[in-house]
PDB file of C-alpha atoms in Angstrom:
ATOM      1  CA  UNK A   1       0.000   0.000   0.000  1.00 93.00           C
ATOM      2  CA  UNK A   2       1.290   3.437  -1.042  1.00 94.00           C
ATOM      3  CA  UNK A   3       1.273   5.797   2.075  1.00 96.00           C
ATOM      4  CA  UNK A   4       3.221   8.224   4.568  1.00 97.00           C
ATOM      5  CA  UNK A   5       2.896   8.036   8.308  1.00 97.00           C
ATOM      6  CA  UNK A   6       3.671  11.603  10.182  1.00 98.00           C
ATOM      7  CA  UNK A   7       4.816  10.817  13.800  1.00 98.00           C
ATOM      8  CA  UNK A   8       6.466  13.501  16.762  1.00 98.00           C
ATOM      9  CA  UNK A   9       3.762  15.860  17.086  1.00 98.00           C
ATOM     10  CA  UNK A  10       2.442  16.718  21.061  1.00 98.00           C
ATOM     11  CA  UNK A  11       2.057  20.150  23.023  1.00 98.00           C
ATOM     12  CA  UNK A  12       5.035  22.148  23.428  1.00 98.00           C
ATOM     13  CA  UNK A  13       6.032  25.245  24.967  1.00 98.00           C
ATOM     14  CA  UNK A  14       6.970  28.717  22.881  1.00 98.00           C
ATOM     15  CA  UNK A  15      10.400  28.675  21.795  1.00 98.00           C
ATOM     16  CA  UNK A  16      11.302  25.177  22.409  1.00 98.00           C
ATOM     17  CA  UNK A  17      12.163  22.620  19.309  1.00 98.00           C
ATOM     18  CA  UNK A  18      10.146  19.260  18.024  1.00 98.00           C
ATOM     19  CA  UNK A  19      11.203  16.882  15.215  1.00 98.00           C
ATOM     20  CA  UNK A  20       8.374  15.592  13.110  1.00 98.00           C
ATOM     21  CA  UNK A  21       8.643  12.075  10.964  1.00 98.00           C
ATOM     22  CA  UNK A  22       7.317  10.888   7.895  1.00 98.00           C
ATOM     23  CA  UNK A  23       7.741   7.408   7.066  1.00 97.00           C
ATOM     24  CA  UNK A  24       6.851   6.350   3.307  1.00 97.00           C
ATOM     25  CA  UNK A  25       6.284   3.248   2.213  1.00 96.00           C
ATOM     26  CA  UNK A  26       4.615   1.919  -0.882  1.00 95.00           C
ATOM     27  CA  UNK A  27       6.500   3.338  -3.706  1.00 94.00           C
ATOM     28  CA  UNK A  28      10.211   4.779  -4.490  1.00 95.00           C
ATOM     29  CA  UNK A  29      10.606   7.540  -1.822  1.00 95.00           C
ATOM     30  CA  UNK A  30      14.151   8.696  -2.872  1.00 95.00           C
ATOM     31  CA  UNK A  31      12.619   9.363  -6.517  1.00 95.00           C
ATOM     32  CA  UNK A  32      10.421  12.181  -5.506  1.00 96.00           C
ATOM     33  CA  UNK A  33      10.757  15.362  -3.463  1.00 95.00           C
ATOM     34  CA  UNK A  34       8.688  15.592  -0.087  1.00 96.00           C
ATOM     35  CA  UNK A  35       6.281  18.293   0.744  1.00 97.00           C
ATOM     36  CA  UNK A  36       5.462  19.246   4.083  1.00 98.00           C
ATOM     37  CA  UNK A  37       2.042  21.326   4.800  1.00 98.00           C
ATOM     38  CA  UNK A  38       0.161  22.574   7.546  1.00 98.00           C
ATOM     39  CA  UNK A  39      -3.588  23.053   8.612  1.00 98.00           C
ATOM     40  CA  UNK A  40      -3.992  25.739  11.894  1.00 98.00           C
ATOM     41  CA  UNK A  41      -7.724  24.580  13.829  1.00 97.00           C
ATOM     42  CA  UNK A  42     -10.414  25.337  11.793  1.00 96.00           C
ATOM     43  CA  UNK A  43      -8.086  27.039   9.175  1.00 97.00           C
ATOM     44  CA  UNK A  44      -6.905  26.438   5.253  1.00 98.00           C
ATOM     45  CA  UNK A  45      -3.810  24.272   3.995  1.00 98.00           C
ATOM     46  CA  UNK A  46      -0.409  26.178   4.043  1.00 98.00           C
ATOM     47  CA  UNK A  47       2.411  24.659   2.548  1.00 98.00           C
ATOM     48  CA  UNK A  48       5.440  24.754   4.529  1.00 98.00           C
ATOM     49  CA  UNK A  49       8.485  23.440   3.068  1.00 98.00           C
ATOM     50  CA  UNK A  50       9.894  21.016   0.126  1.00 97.00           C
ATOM     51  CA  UNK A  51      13.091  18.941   0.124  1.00 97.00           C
ATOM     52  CA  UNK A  52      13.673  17.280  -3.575  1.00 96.00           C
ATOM     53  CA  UNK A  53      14.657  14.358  -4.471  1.00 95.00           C
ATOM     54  CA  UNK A  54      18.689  13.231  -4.262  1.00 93.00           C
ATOM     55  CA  UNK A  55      18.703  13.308  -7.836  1.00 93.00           C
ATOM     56  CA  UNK A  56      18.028  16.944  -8.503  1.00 92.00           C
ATOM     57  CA  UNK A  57      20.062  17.975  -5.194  1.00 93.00           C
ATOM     58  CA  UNK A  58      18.171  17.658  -2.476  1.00 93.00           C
ATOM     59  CA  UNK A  59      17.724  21.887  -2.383  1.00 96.00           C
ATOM     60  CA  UNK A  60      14.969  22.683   0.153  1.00 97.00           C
ATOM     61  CA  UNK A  61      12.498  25.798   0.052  1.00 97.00           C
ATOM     62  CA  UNK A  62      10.504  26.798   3.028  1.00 98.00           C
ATOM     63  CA  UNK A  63       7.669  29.317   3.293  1.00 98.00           C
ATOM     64  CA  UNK A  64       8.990  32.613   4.440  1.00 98.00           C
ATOM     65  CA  UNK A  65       6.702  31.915   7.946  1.00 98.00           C
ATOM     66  CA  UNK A  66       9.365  29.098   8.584  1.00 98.00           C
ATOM     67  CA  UNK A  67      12.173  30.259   7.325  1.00 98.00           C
ATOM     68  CA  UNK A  68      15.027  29.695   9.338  1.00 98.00           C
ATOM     69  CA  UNK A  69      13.494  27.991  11.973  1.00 98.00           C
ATOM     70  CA  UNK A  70      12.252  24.942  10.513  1.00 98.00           C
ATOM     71  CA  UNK A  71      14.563  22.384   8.521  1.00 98.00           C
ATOM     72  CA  UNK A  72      13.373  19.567   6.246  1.00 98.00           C
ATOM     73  CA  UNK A  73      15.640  16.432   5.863  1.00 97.00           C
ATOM     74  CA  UNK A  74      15.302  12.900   4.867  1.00 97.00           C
ATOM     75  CA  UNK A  75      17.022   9.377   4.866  1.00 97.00           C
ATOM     76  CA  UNK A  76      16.020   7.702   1.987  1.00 96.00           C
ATOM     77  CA  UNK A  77      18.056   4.725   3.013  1.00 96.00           C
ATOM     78  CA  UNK A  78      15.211   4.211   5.676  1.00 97.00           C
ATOM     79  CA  UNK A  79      12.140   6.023   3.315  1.00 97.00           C
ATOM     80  CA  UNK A  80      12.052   8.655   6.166  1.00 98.00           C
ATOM     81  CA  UNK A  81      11.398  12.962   5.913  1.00 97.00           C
ATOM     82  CA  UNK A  82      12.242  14.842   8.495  1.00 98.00           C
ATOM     83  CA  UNK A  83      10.616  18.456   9.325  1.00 98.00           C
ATOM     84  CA  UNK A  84      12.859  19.635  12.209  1.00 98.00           C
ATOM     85  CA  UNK A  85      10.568  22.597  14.181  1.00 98.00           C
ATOM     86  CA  UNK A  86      12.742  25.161  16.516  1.00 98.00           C
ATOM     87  CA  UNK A  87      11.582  28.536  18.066  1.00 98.00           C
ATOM     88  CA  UNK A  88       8.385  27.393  17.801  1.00 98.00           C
ATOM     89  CA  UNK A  89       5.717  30.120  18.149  1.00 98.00           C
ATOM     90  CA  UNK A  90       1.760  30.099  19.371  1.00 98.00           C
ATOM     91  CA  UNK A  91       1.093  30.495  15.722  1.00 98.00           C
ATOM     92  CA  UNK A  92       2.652  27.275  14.787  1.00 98.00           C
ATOM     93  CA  UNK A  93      -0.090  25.197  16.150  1.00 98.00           C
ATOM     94  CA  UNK A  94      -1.620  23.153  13.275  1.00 98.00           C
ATOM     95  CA  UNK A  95      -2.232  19.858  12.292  1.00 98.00           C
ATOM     96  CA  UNK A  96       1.073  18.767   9.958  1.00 98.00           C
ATOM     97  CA  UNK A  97       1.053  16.416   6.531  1.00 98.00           C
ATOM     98  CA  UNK A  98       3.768  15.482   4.440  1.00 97.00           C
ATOM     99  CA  UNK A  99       2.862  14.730   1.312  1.00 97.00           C
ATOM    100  CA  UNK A 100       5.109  12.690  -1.022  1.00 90.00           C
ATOM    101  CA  UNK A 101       4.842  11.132  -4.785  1.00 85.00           C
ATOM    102  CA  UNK A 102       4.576  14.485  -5.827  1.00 83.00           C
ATOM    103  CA  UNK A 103       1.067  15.377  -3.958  1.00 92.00           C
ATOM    104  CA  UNK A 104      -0.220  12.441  -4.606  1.00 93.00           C
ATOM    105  CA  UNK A 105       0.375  10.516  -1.080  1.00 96.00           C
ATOM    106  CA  UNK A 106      -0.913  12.313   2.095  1.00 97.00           C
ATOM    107  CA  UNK A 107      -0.588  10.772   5.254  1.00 96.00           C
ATOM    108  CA  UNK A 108      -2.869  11.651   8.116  1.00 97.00           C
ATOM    109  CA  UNK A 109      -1.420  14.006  10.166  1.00 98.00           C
ATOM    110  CA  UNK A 110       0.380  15.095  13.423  1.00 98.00           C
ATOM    111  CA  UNK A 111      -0.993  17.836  15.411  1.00 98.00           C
ATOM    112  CA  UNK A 112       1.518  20.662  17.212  1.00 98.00           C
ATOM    113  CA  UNK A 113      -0.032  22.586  19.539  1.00 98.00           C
ATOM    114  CA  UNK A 114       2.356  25.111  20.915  1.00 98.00           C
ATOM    115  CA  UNK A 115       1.242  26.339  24.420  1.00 97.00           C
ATOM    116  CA  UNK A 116       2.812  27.651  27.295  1.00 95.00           C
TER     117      UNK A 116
ATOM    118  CA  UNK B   1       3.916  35.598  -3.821  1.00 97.00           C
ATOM    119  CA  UNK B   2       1.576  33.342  -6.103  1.00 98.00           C
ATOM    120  CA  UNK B   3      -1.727  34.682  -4.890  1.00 98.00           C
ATOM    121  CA  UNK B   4      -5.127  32.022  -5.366  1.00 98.00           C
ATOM    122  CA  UNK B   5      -8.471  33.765  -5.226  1.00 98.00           C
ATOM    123  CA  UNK B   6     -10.904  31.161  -5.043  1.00 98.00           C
ATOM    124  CA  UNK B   7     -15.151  31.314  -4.960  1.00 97.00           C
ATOM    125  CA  UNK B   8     -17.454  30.884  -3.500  1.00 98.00           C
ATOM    126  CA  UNK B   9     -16.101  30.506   0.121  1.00 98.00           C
ATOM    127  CA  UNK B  10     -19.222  27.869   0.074  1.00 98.00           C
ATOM    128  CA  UNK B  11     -21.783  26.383  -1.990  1.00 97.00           C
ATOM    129  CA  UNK B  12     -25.143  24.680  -0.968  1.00 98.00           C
ATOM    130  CA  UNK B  13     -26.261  22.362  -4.060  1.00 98.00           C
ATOM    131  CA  UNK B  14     -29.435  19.886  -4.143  1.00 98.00           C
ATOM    132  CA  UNK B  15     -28.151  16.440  -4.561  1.00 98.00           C
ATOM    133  CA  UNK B  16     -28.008  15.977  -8.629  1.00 98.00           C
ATOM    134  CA  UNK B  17     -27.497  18.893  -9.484  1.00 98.00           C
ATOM    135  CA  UNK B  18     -23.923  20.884 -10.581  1.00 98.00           C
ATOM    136  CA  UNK B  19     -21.703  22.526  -8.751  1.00 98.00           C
ATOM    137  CA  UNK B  20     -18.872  24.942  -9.862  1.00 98.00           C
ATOM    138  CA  UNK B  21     -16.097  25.994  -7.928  1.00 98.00           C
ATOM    139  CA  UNK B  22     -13.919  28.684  -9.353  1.00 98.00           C
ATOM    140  CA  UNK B  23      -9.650  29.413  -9.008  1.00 98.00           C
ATOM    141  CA  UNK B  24      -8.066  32.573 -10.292  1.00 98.00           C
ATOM    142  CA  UNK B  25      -4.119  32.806  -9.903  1.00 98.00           C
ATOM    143  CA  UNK B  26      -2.236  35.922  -9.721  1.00 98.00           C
ATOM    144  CA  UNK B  27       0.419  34.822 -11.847  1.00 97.00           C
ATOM    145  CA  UNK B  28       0.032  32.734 -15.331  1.00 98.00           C
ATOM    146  CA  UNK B  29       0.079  29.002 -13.830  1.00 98.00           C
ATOM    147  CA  UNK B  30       0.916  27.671 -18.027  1.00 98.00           C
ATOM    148  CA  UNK B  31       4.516  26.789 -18.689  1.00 96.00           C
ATOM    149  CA  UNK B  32       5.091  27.252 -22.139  1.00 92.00           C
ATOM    150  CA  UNK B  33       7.445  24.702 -22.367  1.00 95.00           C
ATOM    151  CA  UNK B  34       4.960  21.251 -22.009  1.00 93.00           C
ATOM    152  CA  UNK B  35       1.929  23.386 -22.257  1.00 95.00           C
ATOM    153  CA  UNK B  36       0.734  22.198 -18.488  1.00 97.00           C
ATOM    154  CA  UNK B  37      -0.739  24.101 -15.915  1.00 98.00           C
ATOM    155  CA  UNK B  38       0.509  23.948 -12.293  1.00 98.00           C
ATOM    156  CA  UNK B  39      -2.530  23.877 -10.779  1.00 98.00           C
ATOM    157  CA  UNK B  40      -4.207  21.153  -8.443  1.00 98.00           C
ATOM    158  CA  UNK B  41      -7.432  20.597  -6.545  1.00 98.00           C
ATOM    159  CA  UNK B  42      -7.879  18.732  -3.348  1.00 98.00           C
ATOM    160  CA  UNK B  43     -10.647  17.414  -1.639  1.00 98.00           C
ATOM    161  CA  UNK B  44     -10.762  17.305   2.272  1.00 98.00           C
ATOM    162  CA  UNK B  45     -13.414  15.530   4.270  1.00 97.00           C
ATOM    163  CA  UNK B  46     -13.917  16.793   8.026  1.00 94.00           C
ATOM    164  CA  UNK B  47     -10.987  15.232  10.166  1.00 93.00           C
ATOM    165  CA  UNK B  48      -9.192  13.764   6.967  1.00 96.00           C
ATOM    166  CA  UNK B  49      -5.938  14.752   5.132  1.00 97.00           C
ATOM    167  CA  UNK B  50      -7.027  16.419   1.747  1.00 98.00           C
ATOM    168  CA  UNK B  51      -7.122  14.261  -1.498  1.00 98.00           C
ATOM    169  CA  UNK B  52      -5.226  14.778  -4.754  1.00 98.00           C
ATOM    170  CA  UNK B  53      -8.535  15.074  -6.914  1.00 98.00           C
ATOM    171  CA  UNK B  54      -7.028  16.699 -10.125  1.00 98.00           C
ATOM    172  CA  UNK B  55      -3.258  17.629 -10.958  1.00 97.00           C
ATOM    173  CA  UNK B  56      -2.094  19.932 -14.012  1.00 98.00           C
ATOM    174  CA  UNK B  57      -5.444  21.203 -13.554  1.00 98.00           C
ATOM    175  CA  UNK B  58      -7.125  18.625 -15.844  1.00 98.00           C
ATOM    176  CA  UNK B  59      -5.942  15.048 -15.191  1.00 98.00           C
ATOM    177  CA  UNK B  60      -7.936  13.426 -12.763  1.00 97.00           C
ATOM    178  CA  UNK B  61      -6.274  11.183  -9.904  1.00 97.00           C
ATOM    179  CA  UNK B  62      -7.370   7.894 -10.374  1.00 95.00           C
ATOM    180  CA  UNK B  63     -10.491   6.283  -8.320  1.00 96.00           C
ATOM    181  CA  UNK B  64     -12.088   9.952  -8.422  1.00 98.00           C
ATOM    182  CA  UNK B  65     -15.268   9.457  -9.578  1.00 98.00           C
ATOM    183  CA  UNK B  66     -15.598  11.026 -13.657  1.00 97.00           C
ATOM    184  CA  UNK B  67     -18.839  13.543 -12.505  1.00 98.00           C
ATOM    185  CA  UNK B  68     -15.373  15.545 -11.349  1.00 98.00           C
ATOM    186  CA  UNK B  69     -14.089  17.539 -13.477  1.00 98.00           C
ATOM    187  CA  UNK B  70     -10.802  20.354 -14.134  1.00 98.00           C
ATOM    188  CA  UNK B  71     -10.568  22.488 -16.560  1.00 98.00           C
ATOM    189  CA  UNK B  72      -8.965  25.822 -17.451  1.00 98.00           C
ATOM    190  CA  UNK B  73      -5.338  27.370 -18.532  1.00 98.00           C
ATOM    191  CA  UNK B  74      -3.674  30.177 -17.555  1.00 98.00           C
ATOM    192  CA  UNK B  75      -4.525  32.308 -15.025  1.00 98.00           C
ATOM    193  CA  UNK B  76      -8.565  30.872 -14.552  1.00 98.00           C
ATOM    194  CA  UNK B  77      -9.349  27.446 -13.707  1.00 98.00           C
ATOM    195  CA  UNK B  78     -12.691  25.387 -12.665  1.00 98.00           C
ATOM    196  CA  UNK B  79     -13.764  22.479 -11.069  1.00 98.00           C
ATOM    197  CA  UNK B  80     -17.039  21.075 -12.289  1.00 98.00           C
ATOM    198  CA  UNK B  81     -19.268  18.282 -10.087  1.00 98.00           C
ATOM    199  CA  UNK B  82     -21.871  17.868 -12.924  1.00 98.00           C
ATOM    200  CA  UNK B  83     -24.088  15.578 -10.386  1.00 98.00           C
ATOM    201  CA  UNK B  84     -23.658  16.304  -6.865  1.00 98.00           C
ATOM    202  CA  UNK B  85     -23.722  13.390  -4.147  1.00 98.00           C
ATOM    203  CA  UNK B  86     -23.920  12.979  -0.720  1.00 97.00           C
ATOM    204  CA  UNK B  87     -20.376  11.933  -0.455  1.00 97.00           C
ATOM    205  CA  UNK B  88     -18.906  15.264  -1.721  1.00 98.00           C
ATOM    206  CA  UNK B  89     -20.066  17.158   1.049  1.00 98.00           C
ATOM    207  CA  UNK B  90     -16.114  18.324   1.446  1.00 98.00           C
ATOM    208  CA  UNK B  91     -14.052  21.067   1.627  1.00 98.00           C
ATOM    209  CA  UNK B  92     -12.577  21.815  -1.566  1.00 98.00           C
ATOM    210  CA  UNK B  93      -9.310  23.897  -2.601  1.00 98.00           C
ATOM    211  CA  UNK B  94      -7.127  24.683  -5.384  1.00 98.00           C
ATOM    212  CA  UNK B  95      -3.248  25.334  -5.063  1.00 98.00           C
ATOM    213  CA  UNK B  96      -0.543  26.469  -7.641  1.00 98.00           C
ATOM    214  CA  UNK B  97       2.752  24.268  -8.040  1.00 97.00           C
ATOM    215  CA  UNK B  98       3.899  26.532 -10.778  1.00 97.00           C
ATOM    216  CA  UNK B  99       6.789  28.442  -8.082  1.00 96.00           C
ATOM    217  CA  UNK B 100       7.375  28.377  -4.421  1.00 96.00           C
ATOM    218  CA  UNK B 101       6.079  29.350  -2.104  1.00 97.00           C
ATOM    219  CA  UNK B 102       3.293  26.991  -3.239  1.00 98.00           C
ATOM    220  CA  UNK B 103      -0.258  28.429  -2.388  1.00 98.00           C
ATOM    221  CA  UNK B 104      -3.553  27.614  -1.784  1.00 98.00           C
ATOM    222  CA  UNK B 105      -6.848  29.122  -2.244  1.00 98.00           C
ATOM    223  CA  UNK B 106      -8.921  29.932   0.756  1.00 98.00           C
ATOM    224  CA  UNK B 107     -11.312  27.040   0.186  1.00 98.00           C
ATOM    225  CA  UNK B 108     -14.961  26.298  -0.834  1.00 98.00           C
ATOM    226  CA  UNK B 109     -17.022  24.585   1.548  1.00 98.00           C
ATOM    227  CA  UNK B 110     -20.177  22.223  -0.288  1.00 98.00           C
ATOM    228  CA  UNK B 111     -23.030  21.443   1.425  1.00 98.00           C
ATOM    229  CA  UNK B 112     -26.303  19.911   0.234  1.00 97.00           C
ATOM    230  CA  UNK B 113     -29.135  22.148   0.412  1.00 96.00           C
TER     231      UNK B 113
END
């Protein structure tokens, strides 16, 4: 079955750091790039951040909200994507997807609430 | 910034009957050079990841059902339910691949009246 598995989210403080995962399985991860998006409660999609594929460099791009403070990453030997979250602010709280084969694979989510 | 203006923010549509959803970019979404359009619509059912539904604003994922439809080029694009169902009560949103940052439109919300 072709799919992606986010994992790490949980309630964190303001200005502290959380590592998200997205495990693919299914198809050939290290072929594509990896997208990673973001829903705030009750909100619209925002896209976050994109790592591509080994092939054609690996470059990332971020949104300019993350810039800086978030880093995407990935081990293709283990079909794993990283989203690495620091300095995390009140308005990062959202539900997070990564979405690989292009956008066709979506997994179900991991929710960051950041709290004090 | 790639700016997506999409309408209406919701719909309410008697079961059979069609529903259009409309997607204006700021920017031309057509690359001259294959003649595609970086533009995509998702479907997202309440407290579920959204669905690839249509990529290069025409070609429909498979398993969505064919009363979905893309079309459009450029800057204007359209999807088209030509009989709505029960199941596609959903929100539904557009988003341009064409450059980063990628962006979305604000969304469409159909109901069934």
């Amino acid at each position: 079955e072709v799919q992606v598995v986010e994992s790490g989210g949980g309630l964190v403080q303001p200005g502290r750091s959380l590592r998200l995962s997205c495990s693919a399985s299914g198809f050939m991860f290290a072929d594509y790039g990896l997208n990673w998006f973001r829903q705030a409660p009750g909100k619209g999609l925002e896209w976050v951040g994109y790592m591509r594929s080994k092939a054609t460099l690996g470059t990332t791009e971020y949104a300019a909200s993350v810039q800086g403070r978030f880093t995407i990453s990935r081990d293709d030997s283990n079909n794993i994507a990283y989203l690495q979250m620091n300095g995390l602010k009140i308005e990062d709280t959202a539900v997070y997807f990564c979405a690989g084969k292009h956008f066709e694979v979506w997994g179900q989510g991991t929710l960051v609430t950041v709290s004090s | 910034d790639i700016v997506m203006t999409q309408s209406p923010d919701s719909l309410a549509v008697s079961l059979g009957e069609r529903a259009t959803i409309n997607c204006k970019s700021s920017h031309s979404l057509l690359d001259s050079s294959n003649n595609k359009n970086f533009l995509a619509w998702y479907q997202q059912k309440p407290r579920q990841a959204p669905k690839l539904f249509f990529y290069w604003a025409s070609t429909r994922e498979s398993g969505v059902p064919d009363r979905f439809s893309g079309s459009g080029s450029g800057t204007d694009f359209t999807l088209t339910i030509s009989s709505v169902q029960a199941e596609d009560v959903a929100d539904y949103y557009c988003q341009q691949y064409f450059d980063t940052p990628y962006t979305f439109g604000r969304g469409t919300k159909l109901e069934i009246k």
